[in-house]
């Protein structure tokens, strides 16, 4: 179950067995800054999913789909809705180590997937910065990894899927069959139907290790140039930007490039390709349980503390020769954000939001610089900034484009909340001026009219047409869709 607590009594008790008190749950967006009260259902079979849609019809309640609950904002919560959480529908149905093709239920997490396939020399081709996302959530948001510039998004790895419409009808979708729906449900943030099965390809690897090279950069422009220059020879690229640095230090950061090892490079692949070799250590320095680490981070989650941490991180990088390399497991490189379990708790009580803007290649440097300066000048500096290179893909509402994104983490407090939302609104205008895009998986602040302004010509109309066709009664809703899509569905 993902982020649930029991809630007090509600007047709608006993109206229907499917929305009784045992289903009540308070669910949060992963960043803890938004939450909702709904009726949680966790089906384990396709028939149980169908029964949830029956309940929705009988009670008139909308259905919010939910996977691992790792979207930062309100994408997988639904106020006064039935929350259909697929995280218990998590069986791997078939695995073929000769082709790397896997067939699985929607609630399978990236962790389950890599654990299943690593021993045979395969790795999920596209992963998020956390391994606790589900296949359904990854497809619905069409997530990207640190290799987006190279292999595309999650959707690019999907061969086919089954989608249950709110009517109970199940459609198989692929690039050849129901192709329009295939390209719209991937990126369609759970608005067209419920994924009930996937078939996807994975990546052959000859070692459980990647070779990582780290080097510092001194401006966002330099970082973008480095990512461009290395794109042809790197398998993964990711930049960290110190968003508290000002003056001559503004935009400084560290880039990590990782490459797969070629066949024969790892003297002992049988060892590195075990689950144990990929497991993130449970203790820091072999002593402190990492589950307690967030408490030590908490005192630094303020401007002074993060300025200190960032400066220490940047300068300690300089103790190593520029461009030094080392070997790291796939999991350690890919899931850096899982290293400290529950680090988000350090952002309590207000939580955090992430603002990830995607800007086109030519406008990205000036645009991202402007966004960081605006945040600094507003007295709301982001405590984390992550820079990535992207490429376009064929999915209808995709965030990906030929350019760069910068994901900015903002602490939310009672005092800064209104100012932060106002800042986000001002930043939206900069993103639009630079021809940029937004990403629903991270969003908590966008207004509905922005959709029409940033989505490519015709994309929104096409999506609304599909929504009317697949879900004519608008059963599928989340807090995010009510904020962004409702105005278009009503209009
Ligand atoms: C620490 C951290 C790091 C992250 N790193 C990255 C990153 O590197 N790259 C990136 O792209 N994203 C990243 N994310 C965001 C994350 O990958 C996405 O939000 C992803 O969608 C979460 O998957 P989930 O299974 O938790 O889905 P949820 O958050 O539960 O749901 C996501 C969407 O999927 C829909 N959905 C859920 N189940 C179904 C279903 N069965 N059928 C149809 N729709 C469904 C929901 O309605 C919702 O719109 C990160 C998030 C965190 C917390």
Short mmCIF file of C-alpha atoms and ligand atoms in Angstrom, two decimals:
data_model
loop_
_atom_site.label_atom_id
_atom_site.label_comp_id
_atom_site.label_asym_id
_atom_site.label_seq_id
_atom_site.Cartn_x
_atom_site.Cartn_y
_atom_site.Cartn_z
CA UNK A 1 0.00 0.00 0.00
CA UNK A 2 1.28 3.46 -0.79
CA UNK A 3 1.11 6.22 1.81
CA UNK A 4 -2.16 5.49 3.57
CA UNK A 5 -3.69 6.27 6.95
CA UNK A 6 -7.19 5.70 8.26
CA UNK A 7 -9.46 8.70 8.28
CA UNK A 8 -12.40 9.74 10.45
CA UNK A 9 -16.01 8.79 9.79
CA UNK A 10 -17.78 10.18 6.76
CA UNK A 11 -21.48 10.59 6.07
CA UNK A 12 -21.30 8.41 2.97
CA UNK A 13 -20.74 5.34 5.17
CA UNK A 14 -22.57 2.13 4.24
CA UNK A 15 -24.10 3.58 1.09
CA UNK A 16 -22.34 0.86 -0.84
CA UNK A 17 -20.06 -1.98 0.28
CA UNK A 18 -17.41 -0.68 -2.11
CA UNK A 19 -17.14 2.71 -0.45
CA UNK A 20 -17.54 1.75 3.19
CA UNK A 21 -15.33 2.73 6.09
CA UNK A 22 -12.84 -0.06 5.52
CA UNK A 23 -11.90 1.62 2.26
CA UNK A 24 -11.35 5.13 3.63
CA UNK A 25 -7.83 6.34 3.27
CA UNK A 26 -5.91 9.57 3.34
CA UNK A 27 -3.48 9.42 0.47
CA UNK A 28 -0.62 11.79 -0.24
CA UNK A 29 1.28 12.83 -3.29
CA UNK A 30 4.82 11.61 -2.81
CA UNK A 31 6.07 15.11 -1.92
CA UNK A 32 3.58 15.23 1.01
CA UNK A 33 2.45 18.73 0.02
CA UNK A 34 -0.95 17.60 -1.30
CA UNK A 35 -3.32 14.89 -0.10
CA UNK A 36 -6.87 13.61 -0.49
CA UNK A 37 -9.48 11.49 1.25
CA UNK A 38 -10.82 8.65 -0.84
CA UNK A 39 -11.84 5.00 -0.91
CA UNK A 40 -8.87 2.77 -1.45
CA UNK A 41 -9.21 -0.44 -3.46
CA UNK A 42 -6.24 -2.68 -4.15
CA UNK A 43 -7.35 -5.33 -6.64
CA UNK A 44 -5.20 -8.34 -7.36
CA UNK A 45 -6.88 -9.54 -10.56
CA UNK A 46 -8.36 -8.11 -13.76
CA UNK A 47 -11.81 -9.19 -12.58
CA UNK A 48 -11.38 -7.23 -9.37
CA UNK A 49 -10.45 -4.14 -11.39
CA UNK A 50 -13.63 -4.60 -13.40
CA UNK A 51 -15.56 -4.87 -10.11
CA UNK A 52 -14.10 -1.54 -8.98
CA UNK A 53 -15.41 0.09 -12.16
CA UNK A 54 -18.80 -1.53 -11.44
CA UNK A 55 -18.74 0.04 -7.99
CA UNK A 56 -17.90 3.39 -9.54
CA UNK A 57 -20.88 3.13 -11.86
CA UNK A 58 -23.20 2.07 -9.04
CA UNK A 59 -22.10 4.81 -6.66
CA UNK A 60 -21.38 7.58 -9.15
CA UNK A 61 -17.89 8.01 -7.65
CA UNK A 62 -14.99 8.79 -9.94
CA UNK A 63 -11.95 6.51 -10.04
CA UNK A 64 -8.37 7.72 -9.53
CA UNK A 65 -5.73 5.25 -10.70
CA UNK A 66 -2.66 4.79 -8.56
CA UNK A 67 0.52 2.74 -8.85
CA UNK A 68 3.40 3.19 -6.40
CA UNK A 69 2.23 6.68 -5.40
CA UNK A 70 5.62 8.14 -6.41
CA UNK A 71 4.33 11.09 -8.39
CA UNK A 72 5.41 14.20 -6.51
CA UNK A 73 2.10 16.05 -6.78
CA UNK A 74 -1.58 15.17 -7.13
CA UNK A 75 -1.39 12.79 -10.11
CA UNK A 76 -2.43 9.67 -8.23
CA UNK A 77 -4.81 10.97 -5.58
CA UNK A 78 -8.51 11.71 -5.92
CA UNK A 79 -10.65 13.59 -3.43
CA UNK A 80 -13.88 11.74 -2.60
CA UNK A 81 -12.97 9.21 -5.28
CA UNK A 82 -12.38 5.51 -5.44
CA UNK A 83 -8.61 5.16 -5.59
CA UNK A 84 -7.82 2.08 -7.66
CA UNK A 85 -4.32 1.17 -6.55
CA UNK A 86 -2.76 -1.55 -8.72
CA UNK A 87 0.33 -2.08 -6.55
CA UNK A 88 -0.88 -5.53 -5.43
CA UNK A 89 -1.41 -6.69 -8.97
CA UNK A 90 2.27 -7.37 -9.25
CA UNK A 91 3.08 -10.69 -10.85
CA UNK A 92 5.66 -11.18 -13.54
CA UNK A 93 3.78 -13.33 -16.03
CA UNK A 94 6.55 -14.34 -18.42
CA UNK A 95 10.25 -13.72 -18.82
CA UNK A 96 12.37 -14.75 -21.80
CA UNK A 97 16.09 -14.38 -21.09
CA UNK A 98 16.91 -15.10 -24.74
CA UNK A 99 15.11 -11.96 -25.95
CA UNK A 100 14.92 -9.79 -22.85
CA UNK A 101 11.15 -9.46 -23.25
CA UNK A 102 9.07 -9.46 -20.09
CA UNK A 103 5.32 -9.69 -19.61
CA UNK A 104 3.96 -8.40 -16.33
CA UNK A 105 1.04 -7.02 -14.39
CA UNK A 106 0.73 -3.27 -13.93
CA UNK A 107 1.78 -3.11 -10.28
CA UNK A 108 5.18 -4.72 -10.82
CA UNK A 109 7.79 -2.25 -9.62
CA UNK A 110 11.08 -1.47 -11.29
CA UNK A 111 12.70 -3.11 -8.27
CA UNK A 112 10.83 -6.37 -8.86
CA UNK A 113 11.73 -6.18 -12.52
CA UNK A 114 15.48 -5.70 -12.09
CA UNK A 115 15.60 -8.38 -9.41
CA UNK A 116 13.94 -10.82 -11.81
CA UNK A 117 16.18 -10.17 -14.81
CA UNK A 118 19.60 -9.13 -13.53
CA UNK A 119 20.85 -12.68 -13.01
CA UNK A 120 20.27 -13.40 -16.70
CA UNK A 121 22.26 -10.32 -17.72
CA UNK A 122 19.44 -7.83 -18.37
CA UNK A 123 18.46 -4.48 -16.87
CA UNK A 124 15.32 -2.32 -17.28
CA UNK A 125 16.04 -0.10 -20.28
CA UNK A 126 14.51 3.04 -18.73
CA UNK A 127 14.22 3.68 -15.00
CA UNK A 128 13.21 6.55 -12.76
CA UNK A 129 15.47 7.85 -9.98
CA UNK A 130 13.61 5.57 -7.59
CA UNK A 131 12.99 1.84 -8.03
CA UNK A 132 9.61 1.92 -6.29
CA UNK A 133 7.60 3.11 -9.29
CA UNK A 134 5.28 0.61 -11.01
CA UNK A 135 5.09 -0.28 -14.69
CA UNK A 136 1.63 1.32 -14.81
CA UNK A 137 2.86 4.58 -13.30
CA UNK A 138 5.93 4.58 -15.53
CA UNK A 139 3.80 4.12 -18.65
CA UNK A 140 1.03 6.52 -17.64
CA UNK A 141 3.61 9.29 -17.17
CA UNK A 142 5.94 7.98 -19.88
CA UNK A 143 8.88 8.41 -17.52
CA UNK A 144 12.44 9.11 -18.61
CA UNK A 145 15.78 8.01 -17.21
CA UNK A 146 19.26 9.48 -17.23
CA UNK A 147 19.56 7.90 -20.68
CA UNK A 148 16.58 9.69 -22.26
CA UNK A 149 18.84 11.34 -24.88
CA UNK A 150 19.97 7.88 -25.94
CA UNK A 151 17.10 5.39 -25.71
CA UNK A 152 13.97 7.53 -25.37
CA UNK A 153 11.31 7.18 -22.71
CA UNK A 154 9.63 4.25 -20.96
CA UNK A 155 6.97 4.17 -23.66
CA UNK A 156 9.64 3.52 -26.26
CA UNK A 157 10.37 0.21 -24.49
CA UNK A 158 6.74 -0.99 -24.34
CA UNK A 159 5.73 -3.53 -26.98
CA UNK A 160 2.06 -3.84 -26.06
CA UNK A 161 -0.34 -3.55 -23.17
CA UNK A 162 -3.92 -4.33 -22.18
CA UNK A 163 -6.06 -1.39 -21.18
CA UNK A 164 -9.38 -1.77 -19.36
CA UNK A 165 -11.79 1.03 -20.16
CA UNK A 166 -14.19 2.14 -17.41
CA UNK A 167 -16.91 0.17 -19.25
CA UNK A 168 -14.99 -3.02 -18.45
CA UNK A 169 -13.92 -3.60 -22.06
CA UNK A 170 -10.26 -4.61 -22.44
CA UNK A 171 -8.30 -3.44 -25.48
CA UNK A 172 -4.88 -4.72 -26.46
CA UNK A 173 -2.78 -1.84 -27.77
CA UNK A 174 0.50 -1.81 -29.65
CA UNK A 175 2.13 0.14 -32.46
CA UNK A 176 0.00 -1.97 -34.88
CA UNK A 177 -3.20 -2.59 -32.95
CA UNK A 178 -5.20 0.35 -31.52
CA UNK A 179 -2.09 2.39 -32.27
CA UNK A 180 -3.71 5.73 -31.52
CA UNK A 181 -4.66 4.59 -28.04
CA UNK A 182 -1.23 3.02 -27.57
CA UNK A 183 0.40 6.41 -28.14
CA UNK A 184 -2.11 8.29 -26.01
CA UNK A 185 -2.50 6.01 -22.96
CA UNK A 186 1.28 6.09 -22.60
CA UNK A 187 1.69 9.68 -21.35
CA UNK A 188 -2.07 9.90 -20.75
CA UNK A 189 -1.75 10.09 -16.90
CA UNK A 190 -4.38 7.43 -16.24
CA UNK A 191 -7.20 9.27 -18.00
CA UNK A 192 -8.10 6.78 -20.73
CA UNK A 193 -8.16 3.40 -19.02
CA UNK A 194 -6.45 1.13 -16.55
CA UNK A 195 -3.36 -0.78 -17.69
CA UNK A 196 -3.78 -4.42 -16.73
CA UNK A 197 -0.81 -6.04 -18.51
CA UNK A 198 2.42 -5.02 -20.23
CA UNK A 199 4.97 -6.55 -22.52
CA UNK A 200 8.22 -4.63 -22.72
CA UNK A 201 11.81 -5.01 -23.81
CA UNK A 202 14.77 -4.73 -21.50
CA UNK A 203 18.48 -4.04 -22.04
CA UNK A 204 21.20 -6.70 -22.34
CA UNK A 205 24.14 -6.02 -20.00
CA UNK A 206 27.44 -7.87 -19.67
CA UNK A 207 28.13 -6.80 -16.13
CA UNK A 208 26.30 -5.66 -13.03
CA UNK A 209 28.56 -2.62 -13.01
CA UNK A 210 28.73 0.64 -14.91
CA UNK A 211 31.82 2.82 -15.32
CA UNK A 212 31.09 6.25 -13.90
CA UNK A 213 33.01 9.42 -14.67
CA UNK A 214 32.48 12.53 -12.55
CA UNK A 215 33.56 16.07 -13.34
CA UNK A 216 32.57 19.55 -12.31
CA UNK A 217 31.17 22.32 -14.46
CA UNK A 218 30.99 26.02 -13.72
CA UNK A 219 27.83 27.20 -15.42
CA UNK A 220 24.61 25.78 -16.83
CA UNK A 221 25.94 26.57 -20.31
CA UNK A 222 29.09 24.55 -19.69
CA UNK A 223 27.01 21.66 -18.36
CA UNK A 224 24.75 21.69 -21.42
CA UNK A 225 27.79 21.79 -23.73
CA UNK A 226 29.35 18.83 -21.92
CA UNK A 227 26.13 16.81 -22.17
CA UNK A 228 25.93 17.58 -25.88
CA UNK A 229 29.56 16.70 -26.48
CA UNK A 230 29.27 13.39 -24.62
CA UNK A 231 25.84 12.33 -25.86
CA UNK A 232 27.29 10.19 -28.65
CA UNK A 233 29.52 8.15 -26.37
CA UNK A 234 27.71 8.09 -23.02
CA UNK A 235 25.02 5.62 -21.98
CA UNK A 236 23.81 7.83 -19.12
CA UNK A 237 24.35 11.51 -18.30
CA UNK A 238 23.05 13.52 -15.38
CA UNK A 239 24.03 16.85 -13.88
CA UNK A 240 23.58 18.20 -10.38
CA UNK A 241 23.35 21.98 -10.06
CA UNK A 242 24.01 23.94 -6.88
CA UNK A 243 20.97 26.20 -7.04
CA UNK A 244 22.04 28.21 -4.01
CA UNK A 245 25.34 29.38 -5.51
CA UNK A 246 25.35 33.02 -6.62
CA UNK A 247 27.71 35.44 -8.30
CA UNK A 248 30.61 33.78 -10.09
CA UNK A 249 29.61 30.42 -8.65
CA UNK A 250 26.11 30.62 -10.16
CA UNK A 251 25.21 27.49 -12.09
CA UNK A 252 28.12 25.39 -10.85
CA UNK A 253 27.55 21.67 -10.70
CA UNK A 254 28.77 18.14 -11.14
CA UNK A 255 28.10 15.84 -14.09
CA UNK A 256 28.07 12.06 -13.86
CA UNK A 257 28.45 10.01 -17.02
CA UNK A 258 27.98 6.24 -16.88
CA UNK A 259 28.71 3.60 -19.46
CA UNK A 260 27.92 -0.09 -19.64
CA UNK A 261 30.90 -2.41 -19.54
CA UNK A 262 31.59 -4.29 -22.76
CA UNK A 263 31.56 -8.07 -22.83
CA UNK A 264 34.75 -9.34 -21.19
CA UNK A 265 35.52 -6.10 -19.32
CA UNK A 266 34.10 -7.36 -16.02
CA UNK A 267 36.34 -10.21 -14.79
CA UNK A 268 33.52 -11.64 -12.68
CA UNK A 269 30.11 -10.86 -14.17
CA UNK A 270 28.56 -13.85 -12.41
CA UNK A 271 29.19 -11.99 -9.18
CA UNK A 272 28.25 -8.45 -10.20
CA UNK A 273 25.06 -9.69 -11.85
CA UNK A 274 23.61 -11.01 -8.59
CA UNK A 275 20.86 -9.28 -6.67
CA UNK A 276 23.15 -9.07 -3.65
CA UNK A 277 25.73 -7.09 -5.64
CA UNK A 278 23.02 -4.61 -6.61
CA UNK A 279 21.46 -4.21 -3.17
CA UNK A 280 21.92 -0.73 -1.76
CA UNK A 281 23.70 -0.97 1.62
CA UNK A 282 21.33 -0.81 4.59
CA UNK A 283 23.89 1.01 6.74
CA UNK A 284 26.02 4.06 6.27
CA UNK A 285 29.76 3.46 6.83
CA UNK A 286 28.65 -0.03 7.87
CA UNK A 287 27.29 1.36 11.15
CA UNK A 288 24.35 3.74 11.04
CA UNK A 289 21.06 2.27 9.76
CA UNK A 290 20.15 4.34 6.73
CA UNK A 291 16.51 4.34 7.78
CA UNK A 292 17.53 6.96 10.38
CA UNK A 293 19.51 9.11 8.00
CA UNK A 294 16.67 11.49 7.14
CA UNK A 295 16.76 12.74 10.73
CA UNK A 296 20.35 13.85 10.25
CA UNK A 297 19.45 15.57 6.98
CA UNK A 298 16.54 17.48 8.50
CA UNK A 299 18.62 20.23 10.19
CA UNK A 300 20.10 21.04 6.77
CA UNK A 301 16.78 21.50 4.98
CA UNK A 302 16.92 25.28 5.07
CA UNK A 303 18.80 27.88 3.04
CA UNK A 304 21.90 27.99 5.24
CA UNK A 305 22.12 24.24 5.70
CA UNK A 306 21.65 23.42 2.03
CA UNK A 307 24.12 26.15 0.99
CA UNK A 308 26.67 24.48 3.27
CA UNK A 309 25.89 20.95 1.99
CA UNK A 310 26.00 22.05 -1.64
CA UNK A 311 29.31 23.91 -1.25
CA UNK A 312 30.79 20.90 0.55
CA UNK A 313 29.56 18.58 -2.19
CA UNK A 314 30.93 20.77 -4.97
CA UNK A 315 34.35 21.35 -3.36
CA UNK A 316 34.80 17.77 -2.17
CA UNK A 317 34.33 16.76 -5.80
CA UNK A 318 37.47 18.78 -6.50
CA UNK A 319 39.53 16.56 -4.19
CA UNK A 320 39.32 13.95 -6.95
CA UNK A 321 41.05 14.55 -10.29
CA UNK A 322 38.69 16.02 -12.91
CA UNK A 323 37.12 13.19 -14.89
CA UNK A 324 38.09 10.42 -12.45
CA UNK A 325 36.26 7.15 -13.03
CA UNK A 326 35.01 4.40 -10.78
CA UNK A 327 32.76 1.34 -11.01
CA UNK A 328 29.31 1.31 -9.48
CA UNK A 329 26.42 -1.17 -9.55
CA UNK A 330 23.49 -0.38 -11.86
CA UNK A 331 21.21 0.07 -8.86
CA UNK A 332 23.59 2.40 -7.02
CA UNK A 333 23.98 4.61 -10.09
CA UNK A 334 20.35 4.51 -11.19
CA UNK A 335 18.60 4.80 -7.84
CA UNK A 336 20.69 7.38 -6.04
CA UNK A 337 17.51 8.83 -4.58
CA UNK A 338 16.77 5.54 -2.81
CA UNK A 339 20.09 5.63 -0.98
CA UNK A 340 18.56 7.39 1.99
CA UNK A 341 15.19 5.74 2.64
CA UNK A 342 12.40 8.22 3.25
CA UNK A 343 14.66 11.25 2.84
CA UNK A 344 11.53 13.19 2.02
CA UNK A 345 10.59 13.08 5.70
CA UNK A 346 13.33 15.66 6.25
CA UNK A 347 10.95 18.07 4.45
CA UNK A 348 8.19 17.61 7.01
CA UNK A 349 5.82 19.08 7.94
CA UNK A 350 5.11 20.98 4.70
CA UNK A 351 6.72 18.54 2.27
CA UNK A 352 8.24 19.41 -1.08
CA UNK A 353 7.21 20.03 -4.64
CA UNK A 354 9.29 19.53 -7.73
CA UNK A 355 9.20 21.85 -10.71
CA UNK A 356 10.68 20.24 -13.82
CA UNK A 357 10.77 22.39 -16.92
CA UNK A 358 11.74 20.99 -20.31
CA UNK A 359 13.25 23.58 -22.64
CA UNK A 360 14.27 23.28 -26.25
CA UNK A 361 17.90 22.85 -27.10
CA UNK A 362 18.51 26.42 -28.19
CA UNK A 363 16.66 28.13 -25.38
CA UNK A 364 17.48 25.82 -22.50
CA UNK A 365 20.54 27.50 -21.03
CA UNK A 366 19.11 31.03 -20.91
CA UNK A 367 15.72 29.72 -19.78
CA UNK A 368 17.00 27.49 -16.99
CA UNK A 369 19.35 30.23 -15.77
CA UNK A 370 16.42 32.56 -15.61
CA UNK A 371 14.30 30.07 -13.66
CA UNK A 372 17.00 29.52 -11.05
CA UNK A 373 17.63 33.27 -10.69
CA UNK A 374 13.90 33.94 -10.30
CA UNK A 375 13.71 31.39 -7.51
CA UNK A 376 16.75 32.85 -5.80
CA UNK A 377 15.43 36.40 -6.09
CA UNK A 378 12.07 35.31 -4.69
CA UNK A 379 13.92 33.98 -1.65
CA UNK A 380 12.81 30.45 -2.53
CA UNK A 381 15.95 28.69 -3.73
CA UNK A 382 15.56 25.08 -4.85
CA UNK A 383 17.41 22.66 -2.59
CA UNK A 384 18.09 20.22 -5.39
CA UNK A 385 18.60 20.82 -9.11
CA UNK A 386 18.96 17.93 -11.56
CA UNK A 387 19.82 18.55 -15.21
CA UNK A 388 19.15 16.04 -18.01
CA UNK A 389 19.30 15.83 -21.77
CA UNK A 390 16.25 14.58 -23.70
CA UNK A 391 15.01 13.58 -27.10
CA UNK A 392 11.48 13.65 -28.56
CA UNK A 393 9.18 10.61 -28.72
CA UNK A 394 5.86 9.79 -30.40
CA UNK A 395 3.56 9.81 -27.34
CA UNK A 396 0.66 12.24 -27.44
CA UNK A 397 1.16 14.19 -24.22
CA UNK A 398 4.83 13.47 -23.71
CA UNK A 399 7.03 15.94 -21.87
CA UNK A 400 10.12 14.88 -23.76
CA UNK A 401 11.66 17.13 -26.42
CA UNK A 402 14.96 17.84 -28.09
CA UNK A 403 16.51 19.80 -25.25
CA UNK A 404 17.29 19.83 -21.56
CA UNK A 405 15.27 19.66 -18.37
CA UNK A 406 16.05 21.01 -14.94
CA UNK A 407 14.14 19.48 -12.03
CA UNK A 408 14.02 21.80 -9.03
CA UNK A 409 13.00 20.66 -5.52
CA UNK A 410 11.33 23.30 -3.37
CA UNK A 411 10.59 22.98 0.31
CA UNK A 412 6.97 23.81 1.15
CA UNK A 413 6.12 25.52 4.42
CA UNK A 414 2.95 27.11 5.74
CA UNK A 415 4.60 30.51 5.34
CA UNK A 416 6.03 30.11 1.84
CA UNK A 417 3.25 28.09 0.20
CA UNK A 418 1.39 30.97 -1.45
CA UNK A 419 4.62 32.65 -2.57
CA UNK A 420 5.88 29.35 -3.97
CA UNK A 421 2.74 28.75 -6.01
CA UNK A 422 2.97 32.35 -7.27
CA UNK A 423 6.60 31.81 -8.21
CA UNK A 424 5.66 28.64 -10.08
CA UNK A 425 3.08 30.64 -12.03
CA UNK A 426 5.72 33.19 -13.01
CA UNK A 427 8.12 30.42 -13.95
CA UNK A 428 5.42 28.87 -16.16
CA UNK A 429 5.44 32.04 -18.26
CA UNK A 430 9.22 31.78 -18.72
CA UNK A 431 8.88 28.14 -19.77
CA UNK A 432 6.17 29.08 -22.27
CA UNK A 433 8.27 31.99 -23.60
CA UNK A 434 11.08 29.52 -24.23
CA UNK A 435 8.86 27.03 -26.06
CA UNK A 436 9.11 24.58 -23.18
CA UNK A 437 7.05 21.75 -21.75
CA UNK A 438 5.87 20.55 -18.35
CA UNK A 439 5.67 17.11 -16.74
CA UNK A 440 2.54 15.89 -14.95
CA UNK A 441 4.49 13.39 -12.80
CA UNK A 442 6.14 16.29 -11.01
CA UNK A 443 3.45 18.89 -11.21
CA UNK A 444 1.46 20.38 -8.34
CA UNK A 445 0.92 23.95 -9.47
CA UNK A 446 0.01 24.30 -13.18
CA UNK A 447 -3.24 25.96 -14.28
CA UNK A 448 -5.50 24.41 -16.90
CA UNK A 449 -5.05 27.12 -19.56
CA UNK A 450 -1.33 26.29 -19.69
CA UNK A 451 -2.16 22.95 -21.34
CA UNK A 452 -3.53 24.63 -24.44
CA UNK A 453 -0.52 26.92 -24.56
CA UNK A 454 2.31 24.38 -24.37
CA UNK A 455 1.00 21.19 -25.94
CA UNK A 456 1.74 20.77 -29.65
CA UNK A 457 -0.99 21.90 -32.06
CA UNK A 458 -3.90 19.47 -32.01
CA UNK A 459 -2.57 17.24 -29.21
CA UNK A 460 -5.01 18.41 -26.56
CA UNK A 461 -8.01 18.17 -28.92
CA UNK A 462 -6.98 14.66 -29.92
CA UNK A 463 -6.62 13.68 -26.27
CA UNK A 464 -10.02 15.08 -25.34
CA UNK A 465 -11.60 13.25 -28.26
CA UNK A 466 -10.03 9.99 -27.01
CA UNK A 467 -11.15 10.75 -23.46
CA UNK A 468 -14.74 11.16 -24.67
CA UNK A 469 -14.45 7.92 -26.63
CA UNK A 470 -12.77 5.76 -23.93
CA UNK A 471 -14.32 7.30 -20.85
CA UNK A 472 -17.53 9.08 -21.93
CA UNK A 473 -18.76 9.49 -18.34
CA UNK A 474 -15.45 10.94 -17.14
CA UNK A 475 -15.06 8.19 -14.56
CA UNK A 476 -11.28 8.47 -14.51
CA UNK A 477 -10.29 11.56 -12.58
CA UNK A 478 -7.52 12.58 -10.25
CA UNK A 479 -6.91 15.81 -8.41
CA UNK A 480 -4.41 16.62 -11.16
CA UNK A 481 -6.93 16.03 -13.93
CA UNK A 482 -9.55 18.11 -12.15
CA UNK A 483 -7.04 20.93 -11.93
CA UNK A 484 -5.86 20.66 -15.54
CA UNK A 485 -8.31 18.78 -17.75
CA UNK A 486 -11.82 19.35 -16.39
CA UNK A 487 -12.18 22.78 -17.96
CA UNK A 488 -11.64 21.29 -21.42
CA UNK A 489 -13.97 18.34 -20.84
CA UNK A 490 -16.78 20.58 -19.73
CA UNK A 491 -16.18 23.20 -22.40
C1 LIG B 1 12.50 9.95 -5.77
C2 LIG B 1 11.84 10.03 -7.12
C3 LIG B 1 12.60 10.03 -8.27
C4 LIG B 1 11.98 10.11 -9.52
N1 LIG B 1 12.76 10.11 -10.63
C5 LIG B 1 12.19 10.21 -11.85
C6 LIG B 1 12.97 10.19 -13.03
O1 LIG B 1 14.19 10.07 -12.99
N2 LIG B 1 12.33 10.28 -14.22
C7 LIG B 1 10.97 10.40 -14.30
O2 LIG B 1 10.46 10.48 -15.42
N3 LIG B 1 10.20 10.40 -13.20
C8 LIG B 1 10.78 10.31 -11.98
N4 LIG B 1 10.00 10.30 -10.86
C9 LIG B 1 8.54 10.38 -11.03
C10 LIG B 1 7.92 8.98 -11.17
O3 LIG B 1 8.69 8.18 -12.00
C11 LIG B 1 6.54 9.11 -11.79
O4 LIG B 1 5.74 9.95 -11.02
C12 LIG B 1 5.84 7.76 -11.94
O5 LIG B 1 4.66 7.95 -12.67
C13 LIG B 1 5.51 7.14 -10.58
O6 LIG B 1 5.06 5.84 -10.77
P1 LIG B 1 4.06 5.19 -9.72
O7 LIG B 1 3.97 3.75 -10.00
O8 LIG B 1 4.46 5.59 -8.35
O9 LIG B 1 2.72 5.86 -10.16
P2 LIG B 1 1.71 6.84 -9.42
O10 LIG B 1 2.45 8.04 -8.97
O11 LIG B 1 0.93 6.10 -8.41
O12 LIG B 1 0.78 7.22 -10.65
C14 LIG B 1 1.30 7.91 -11.74
C15 LIG B 1 0.23 8.06 -12.82
O13 LIG B 1 -0.09 6.78 -13.31
C16 LIG B 1 -1.51 6.62 -13.34
N5 LIG B 1 -1.75 5.19 -13.16
C17 LIG B 1 -1.45 4.43 -12.09
N6 LIG B 1 -1.83 3.16 -12.31
C18 LIG B 1 -2.38 3.12 -13.55
C19 LIG B 1 -2.95 2.08 -14.34
N7 LIG B 1 -3.04 0.82 -13.91
N8 LIG B 1 -3.39 2.39 -15.58
C20 LIG B 1 -3.32 3.65 -16.06
N9 LIG B 1 -2.78 4.68 -15.33
C21 LIG B 1 -2.33 4.40 -14.10
C22 LIG B 1 -1.99 7.48 -12.17
O14 LIG B 1 -3.34 7.85 -12.31
C23 LIG B 1 -1.06 8.67 -12.29
O15 LIG B 1 -1.56 9.59 -13.23
C24 LIG B 1 10.57 10.19 -9.61
C25 LIG B 1 9.79 10.17 -8.45
C26 LIG B 1 10.42 10.08 -7.21
C27 LIG B 1 9.59 10.05 -5.97
#
